[in-house]
Short mmCIF file of C-alpha atoms in Angstrom, two decimals:
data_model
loop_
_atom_site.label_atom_id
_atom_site.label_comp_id
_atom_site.label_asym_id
_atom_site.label_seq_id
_atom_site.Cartn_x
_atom_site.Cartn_y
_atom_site.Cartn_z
CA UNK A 21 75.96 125.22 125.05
CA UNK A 22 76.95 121.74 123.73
CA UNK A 23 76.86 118.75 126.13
CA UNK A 24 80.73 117.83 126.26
CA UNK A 25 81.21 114.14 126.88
CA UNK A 26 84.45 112.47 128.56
CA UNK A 27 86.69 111.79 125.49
CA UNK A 28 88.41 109.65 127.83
CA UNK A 29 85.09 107.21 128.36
CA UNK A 30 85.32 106.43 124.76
CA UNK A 31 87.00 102.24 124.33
CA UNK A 32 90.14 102.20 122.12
CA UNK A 33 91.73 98.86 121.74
CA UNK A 34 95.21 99.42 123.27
CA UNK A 35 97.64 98.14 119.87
CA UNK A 36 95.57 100.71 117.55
CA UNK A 37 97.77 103.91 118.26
CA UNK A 38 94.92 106.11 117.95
CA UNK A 39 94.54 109.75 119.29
CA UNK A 40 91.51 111.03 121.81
CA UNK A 41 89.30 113.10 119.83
CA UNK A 42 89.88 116.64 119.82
CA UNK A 43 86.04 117.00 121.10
CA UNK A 44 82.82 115.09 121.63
CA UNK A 45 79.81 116.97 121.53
CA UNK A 46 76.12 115.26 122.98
CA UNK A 47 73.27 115.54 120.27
CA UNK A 48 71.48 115.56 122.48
CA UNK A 49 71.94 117.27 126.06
CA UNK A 50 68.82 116.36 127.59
CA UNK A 51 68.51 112.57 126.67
CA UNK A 52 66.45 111.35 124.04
CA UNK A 53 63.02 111.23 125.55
CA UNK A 54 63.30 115.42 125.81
CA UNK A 55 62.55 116.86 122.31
CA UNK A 56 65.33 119.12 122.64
CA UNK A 57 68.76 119.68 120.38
CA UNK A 58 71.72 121.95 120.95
CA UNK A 59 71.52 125.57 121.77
CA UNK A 60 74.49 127.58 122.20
CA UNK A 61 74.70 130.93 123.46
CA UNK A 62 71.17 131.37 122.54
CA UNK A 63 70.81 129.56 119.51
CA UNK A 64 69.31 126.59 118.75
CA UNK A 65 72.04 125.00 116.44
CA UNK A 66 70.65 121.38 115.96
CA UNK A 67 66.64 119.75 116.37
CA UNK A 68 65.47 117.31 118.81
CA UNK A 69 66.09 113.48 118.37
CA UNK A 70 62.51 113.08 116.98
CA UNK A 71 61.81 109.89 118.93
CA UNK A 72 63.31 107.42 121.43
CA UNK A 73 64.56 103.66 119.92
CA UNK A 74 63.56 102.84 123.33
CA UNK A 75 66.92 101.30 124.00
CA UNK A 76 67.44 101.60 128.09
CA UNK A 77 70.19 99.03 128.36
CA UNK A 78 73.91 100.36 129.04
CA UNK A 79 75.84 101.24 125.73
CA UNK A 80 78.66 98.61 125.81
CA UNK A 81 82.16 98.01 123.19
CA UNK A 82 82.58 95.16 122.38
CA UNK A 83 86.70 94.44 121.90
CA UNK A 84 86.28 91.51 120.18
CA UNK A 85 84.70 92.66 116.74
CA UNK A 86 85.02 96.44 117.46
CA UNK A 87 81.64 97.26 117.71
CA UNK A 88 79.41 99.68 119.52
CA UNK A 89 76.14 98.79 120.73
CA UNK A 90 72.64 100.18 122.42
CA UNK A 91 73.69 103.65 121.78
CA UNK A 92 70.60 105.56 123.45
CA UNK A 93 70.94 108.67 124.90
CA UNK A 94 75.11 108.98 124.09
CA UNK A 95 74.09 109.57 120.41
CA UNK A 96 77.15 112.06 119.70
CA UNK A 97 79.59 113.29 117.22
CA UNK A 98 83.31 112.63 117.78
CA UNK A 99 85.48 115.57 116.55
CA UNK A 100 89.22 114.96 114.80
CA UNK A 101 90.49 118.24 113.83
CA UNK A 102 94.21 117.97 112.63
CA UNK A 103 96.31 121.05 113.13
CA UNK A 104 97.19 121.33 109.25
CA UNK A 105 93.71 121.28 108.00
CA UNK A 106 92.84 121.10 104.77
CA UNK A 107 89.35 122.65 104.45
CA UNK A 108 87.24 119.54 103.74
CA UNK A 109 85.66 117.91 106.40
CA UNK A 110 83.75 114.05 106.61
CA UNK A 111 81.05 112.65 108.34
CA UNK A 112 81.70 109.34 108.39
CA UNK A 113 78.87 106.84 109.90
CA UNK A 114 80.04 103.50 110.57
CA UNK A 115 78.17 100.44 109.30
CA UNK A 116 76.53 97.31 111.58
CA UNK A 117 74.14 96.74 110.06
CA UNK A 118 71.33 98.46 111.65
CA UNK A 119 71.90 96.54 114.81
CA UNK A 120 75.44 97.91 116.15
CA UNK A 121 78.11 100.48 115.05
CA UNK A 122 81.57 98.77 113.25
CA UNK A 123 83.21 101.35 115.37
CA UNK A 124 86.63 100.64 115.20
CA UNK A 125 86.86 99.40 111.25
CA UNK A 126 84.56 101.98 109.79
CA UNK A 127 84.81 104.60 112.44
CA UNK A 128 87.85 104.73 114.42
CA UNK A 129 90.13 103.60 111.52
CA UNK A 130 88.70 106.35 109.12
CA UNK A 131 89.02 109.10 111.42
CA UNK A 132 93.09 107.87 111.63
CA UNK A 133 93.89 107.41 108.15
CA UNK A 134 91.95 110.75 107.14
CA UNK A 135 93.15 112.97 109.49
CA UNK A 136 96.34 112.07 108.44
CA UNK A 137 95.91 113.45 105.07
CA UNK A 138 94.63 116.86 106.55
CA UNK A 139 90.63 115.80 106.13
CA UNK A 140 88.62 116.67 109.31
CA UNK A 141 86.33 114.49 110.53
CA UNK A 142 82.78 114.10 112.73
CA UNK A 143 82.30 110.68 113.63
CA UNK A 144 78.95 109.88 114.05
CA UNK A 145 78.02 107.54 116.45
CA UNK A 146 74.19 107.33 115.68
CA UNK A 147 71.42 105.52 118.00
CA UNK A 148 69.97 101.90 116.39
CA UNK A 149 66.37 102.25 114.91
CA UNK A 150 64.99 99.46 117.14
CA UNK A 151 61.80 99.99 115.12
CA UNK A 152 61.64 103.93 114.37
CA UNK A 153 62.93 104.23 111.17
CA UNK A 154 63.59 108.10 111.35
CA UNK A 155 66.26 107.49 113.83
CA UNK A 156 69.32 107.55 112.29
CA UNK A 157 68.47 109.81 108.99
CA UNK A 158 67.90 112.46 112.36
CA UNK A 159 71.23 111.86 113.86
CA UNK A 160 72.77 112.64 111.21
CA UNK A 161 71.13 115.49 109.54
CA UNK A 162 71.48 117.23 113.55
CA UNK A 163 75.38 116.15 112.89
CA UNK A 164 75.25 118.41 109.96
CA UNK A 165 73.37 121.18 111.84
CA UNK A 166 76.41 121.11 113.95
CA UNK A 167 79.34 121.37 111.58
CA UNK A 168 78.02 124.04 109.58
CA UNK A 169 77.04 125.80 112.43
CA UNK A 170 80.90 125.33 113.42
CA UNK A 171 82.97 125.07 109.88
CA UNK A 172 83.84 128.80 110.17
CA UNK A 173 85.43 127.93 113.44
CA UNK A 174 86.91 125.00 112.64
CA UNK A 175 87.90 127.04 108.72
CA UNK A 176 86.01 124.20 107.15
CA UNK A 177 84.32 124.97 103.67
CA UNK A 178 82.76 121.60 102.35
CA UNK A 179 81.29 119.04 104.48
CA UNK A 180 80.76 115.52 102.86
CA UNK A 181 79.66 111.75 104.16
CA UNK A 182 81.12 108.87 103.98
CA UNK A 183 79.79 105.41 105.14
CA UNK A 184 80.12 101.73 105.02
CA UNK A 185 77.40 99.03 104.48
CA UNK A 186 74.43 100.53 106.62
CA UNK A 187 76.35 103.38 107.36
CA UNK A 188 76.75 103.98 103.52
CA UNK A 189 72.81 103.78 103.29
CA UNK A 190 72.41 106.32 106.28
CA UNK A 191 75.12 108.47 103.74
CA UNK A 192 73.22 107.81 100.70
CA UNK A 193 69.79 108.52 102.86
CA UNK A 194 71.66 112.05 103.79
CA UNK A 195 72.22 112.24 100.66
CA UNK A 196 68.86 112.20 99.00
CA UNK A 197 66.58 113.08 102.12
CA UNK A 198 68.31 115.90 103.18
CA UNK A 199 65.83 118.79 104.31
CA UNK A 200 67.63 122.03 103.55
CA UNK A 201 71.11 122.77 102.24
CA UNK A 202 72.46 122.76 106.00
CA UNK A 203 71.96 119.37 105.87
CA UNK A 204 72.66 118.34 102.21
CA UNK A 205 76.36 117.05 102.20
CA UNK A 206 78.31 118.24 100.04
CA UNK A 207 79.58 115.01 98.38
CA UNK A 208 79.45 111.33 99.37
CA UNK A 209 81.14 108.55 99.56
CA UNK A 210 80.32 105.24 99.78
CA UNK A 211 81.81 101.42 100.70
CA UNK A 212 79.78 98.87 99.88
CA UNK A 213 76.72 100.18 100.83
CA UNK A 214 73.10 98.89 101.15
CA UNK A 215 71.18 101.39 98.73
CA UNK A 216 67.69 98.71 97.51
CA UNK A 217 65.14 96.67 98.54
CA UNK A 218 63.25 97.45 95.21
CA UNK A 219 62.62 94.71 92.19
CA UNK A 220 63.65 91.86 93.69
CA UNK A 221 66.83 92.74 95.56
CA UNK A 222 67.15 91.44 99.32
CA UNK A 223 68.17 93.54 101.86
CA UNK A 224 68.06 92.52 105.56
CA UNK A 225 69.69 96.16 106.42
CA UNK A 226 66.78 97.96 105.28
CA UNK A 227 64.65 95.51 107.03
CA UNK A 228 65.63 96.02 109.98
CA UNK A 229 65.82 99.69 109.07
CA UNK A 230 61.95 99.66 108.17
CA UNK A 231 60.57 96.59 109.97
CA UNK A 232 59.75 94.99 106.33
CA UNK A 233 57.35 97.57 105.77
CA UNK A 234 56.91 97.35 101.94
CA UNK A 235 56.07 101.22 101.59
CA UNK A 236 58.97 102.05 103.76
CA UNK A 237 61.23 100.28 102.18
CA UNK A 238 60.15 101.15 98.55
CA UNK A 239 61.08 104.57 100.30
CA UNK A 240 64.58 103.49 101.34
CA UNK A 241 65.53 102.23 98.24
CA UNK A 242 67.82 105.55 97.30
CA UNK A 243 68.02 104.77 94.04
CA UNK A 244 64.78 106.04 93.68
CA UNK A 245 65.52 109.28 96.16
CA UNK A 246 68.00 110.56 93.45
CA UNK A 247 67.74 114.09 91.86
CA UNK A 248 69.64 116.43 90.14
CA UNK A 249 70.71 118.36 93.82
CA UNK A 250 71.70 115.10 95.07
CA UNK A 251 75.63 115.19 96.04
CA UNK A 252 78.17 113.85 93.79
CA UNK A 253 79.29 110.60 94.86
CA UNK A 254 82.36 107.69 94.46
CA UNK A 255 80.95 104.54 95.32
CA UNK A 256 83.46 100.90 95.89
CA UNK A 257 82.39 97.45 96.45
CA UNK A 258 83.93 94.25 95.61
CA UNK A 259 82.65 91.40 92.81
CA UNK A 260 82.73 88.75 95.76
CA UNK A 261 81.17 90.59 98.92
CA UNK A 262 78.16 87.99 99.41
CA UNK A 263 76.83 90.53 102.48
CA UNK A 264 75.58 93.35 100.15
CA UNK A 265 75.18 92.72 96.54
CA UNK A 266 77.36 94.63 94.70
CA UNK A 267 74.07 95.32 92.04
CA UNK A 268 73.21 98.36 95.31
CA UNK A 269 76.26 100.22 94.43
CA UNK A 270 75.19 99.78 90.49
CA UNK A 271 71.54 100.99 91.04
CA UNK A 272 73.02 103.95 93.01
CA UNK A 273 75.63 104.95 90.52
CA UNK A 274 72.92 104.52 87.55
CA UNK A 275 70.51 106.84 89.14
CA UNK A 276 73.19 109.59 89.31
CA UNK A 277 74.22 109.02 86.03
CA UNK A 278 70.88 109.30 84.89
CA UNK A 279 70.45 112.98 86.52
CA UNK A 280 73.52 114.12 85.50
CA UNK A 281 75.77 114.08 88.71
CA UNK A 282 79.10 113.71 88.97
CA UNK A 283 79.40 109.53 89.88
CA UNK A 284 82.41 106.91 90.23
CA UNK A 285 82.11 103.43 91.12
CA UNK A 286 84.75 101.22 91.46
CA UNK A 287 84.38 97.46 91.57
CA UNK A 288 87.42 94.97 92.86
CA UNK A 289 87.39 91.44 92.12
CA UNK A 290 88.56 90.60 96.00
CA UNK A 291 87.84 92.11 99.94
CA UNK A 292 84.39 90.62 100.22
CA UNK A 293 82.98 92.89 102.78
CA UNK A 294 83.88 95.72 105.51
CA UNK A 295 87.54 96.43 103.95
CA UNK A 296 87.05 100.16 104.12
CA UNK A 297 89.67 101.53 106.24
CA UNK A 298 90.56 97.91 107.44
CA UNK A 299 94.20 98.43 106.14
CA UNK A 300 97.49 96.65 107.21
CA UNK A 301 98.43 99.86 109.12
CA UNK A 302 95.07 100.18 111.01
CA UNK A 303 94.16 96.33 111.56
CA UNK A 304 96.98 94.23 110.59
CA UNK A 305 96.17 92.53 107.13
CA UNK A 306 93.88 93.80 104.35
CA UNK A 307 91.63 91.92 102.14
CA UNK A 308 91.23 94.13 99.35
CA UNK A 309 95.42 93.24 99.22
CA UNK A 310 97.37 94.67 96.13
CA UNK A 311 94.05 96.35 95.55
CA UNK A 312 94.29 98.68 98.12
CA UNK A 313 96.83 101.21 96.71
CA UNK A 314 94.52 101.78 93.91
CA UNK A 315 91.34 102.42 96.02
CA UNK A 316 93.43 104.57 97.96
CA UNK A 317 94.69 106.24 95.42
CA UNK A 318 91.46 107.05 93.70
CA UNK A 319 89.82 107.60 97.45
CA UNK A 320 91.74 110.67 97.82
CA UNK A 321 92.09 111.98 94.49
CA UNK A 322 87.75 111.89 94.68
CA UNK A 323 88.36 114.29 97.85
CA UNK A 324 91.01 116.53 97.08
CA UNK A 325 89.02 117.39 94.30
CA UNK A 326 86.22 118.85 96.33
CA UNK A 327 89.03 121.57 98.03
CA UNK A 328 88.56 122.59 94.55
CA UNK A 329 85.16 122.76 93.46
CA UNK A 330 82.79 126.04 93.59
CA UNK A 331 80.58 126.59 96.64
#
């Protein structure tokens, strides 16, 4: 059976308003240094967590900037089902950078505002590479393993991801590296997301993703990873975010276009950086200002329209 951790462990700041999560399930039960998943009743739903980042020190929230750090053995998925659900649920991995979780602006934030609008969501709170690169593209592929093996349950039918700056590479790496179609989302979404480290571009993300291996990080330049079976995708960024280069987002949304899958990318000329769910509601101002009603608006009609689409 699934490790259930204490939903009331997990730090909320106390002027966000948020809800506990319905459930939080352990990826894995028996620590990371076991090479052992979760089995339920029998069956083995998810894999083992491949290898240890080695990370022994005490996960710790930080209030200050809303991040989560030296997540170790608590790798786990935080469950938000809403009672009216609309059959579409997101796994949405928060960015940081490869060094931390954004919890709170790319995690806790999206689970409020998307619940809200009847979307379910896993929030994956994935363990730092610390030098083993396969790390977090196993997190979440085992977070997958778990929500199919659930959606019946939980009268889910599609199951996309959704990520931020380093979380919207680990969504574009699900994306393109999946294994099998238990772990091939079935659409993305992406926020400003670190995609290349090919021809040129700089990325200290996939750096410290790969170590600055060059053949590793030829390999996590997803622009490359793109096939026809790779998820369709909306992709946003802003003209003046000087953290990633907008030109990832470009790469990304050429490569689909080039093998025929659905793609939208939407470009503002204002936010900068890590405005994805940072709204006035959820955080108190907004960069991406007057700009954010239209990203909304073309946020949700991207996901409504995958209630709609064929299995």
């Amino acid at each position: 059976m699934a490790a259930l951790l204490s939903c009331n462990s997990r730090p909320v700041g106390p002027s966000l308003g948020m809800t506990q999560p319905t459930a939080t399930i352990a990826l894995y039960p028996e620590g990371q240094n076991v090479d052992a998943g979760i089995v339920e009743n029998g069956v083995t739903v998810t894999l083992g967590p491949a290898e240890s980042n080695q990370i022994d020190t005490v996960e710790f929230f930080w209030e200050a900037d809303g991040s989560l750090n030296n997540v170790s053995d608590s790798a786990r998925i935080e469950l938000y089902l809403p009672e009216q659900r609309n059959g579409v649920m997101i796994v949405v991995c928060p960015g940081g950078g490869y060094s931390e979780l954004t919890y709170r602006g790319e995690g806790l934030f999206a689970a409020r505002l998307l619940t809200q609008k009847g979307y379910s969501v896993a929030l994956l709170c994935y363990r730092m590479p610390a030098g083993h690169h396969v790390i977090p593209l196993t997190d979440v592929q085992n977070a997958f393993r778990y929500c199919r093996h659930h959606a019946q349950e939980w009268g889910i039918r599609k199951i996309g991801v959704l990520g931020g700056s380093a979380g919207g590479h680990l969504a574009a790496s699900a994306s393109t590296l999946y294994v099998d179609e238990v772990t091939r989302p079935d659409f993305t979404v992406l926020f400003y997301p670190a995609i290349s480290a090919a021809g040129g571009m700089k990325s200290s993300t996939i750096r410290r993703l790969t170590g600055g291996d060059r053949d590793l990080m030829d390999y996590y330049s997803l622009e490359n990873r793109v096939t026809t079976d790779t998820p369709p995708a909306i992709l946003f960024h802003s003209t003046d975010d000087h953290t990633t280069d907008p030109e990832n987002s470009m790469r990304y949304y050429k490569a689909l276009r080039a093998s025929g899958v659905h793609a939208e990318m939407y470009c503002f000329p204002q936010g900068g950086h890590g405005w994805a769910f940072s709204t006035h509601e959820t955080a108190g101002k907004d960069k991406l200002g007057d700009y954010r009603a239209i990203s909304s608006e073309l946020l949700y009609r991207f996901l409504d329209s995958q209630k709609d689409w064929e299995d």
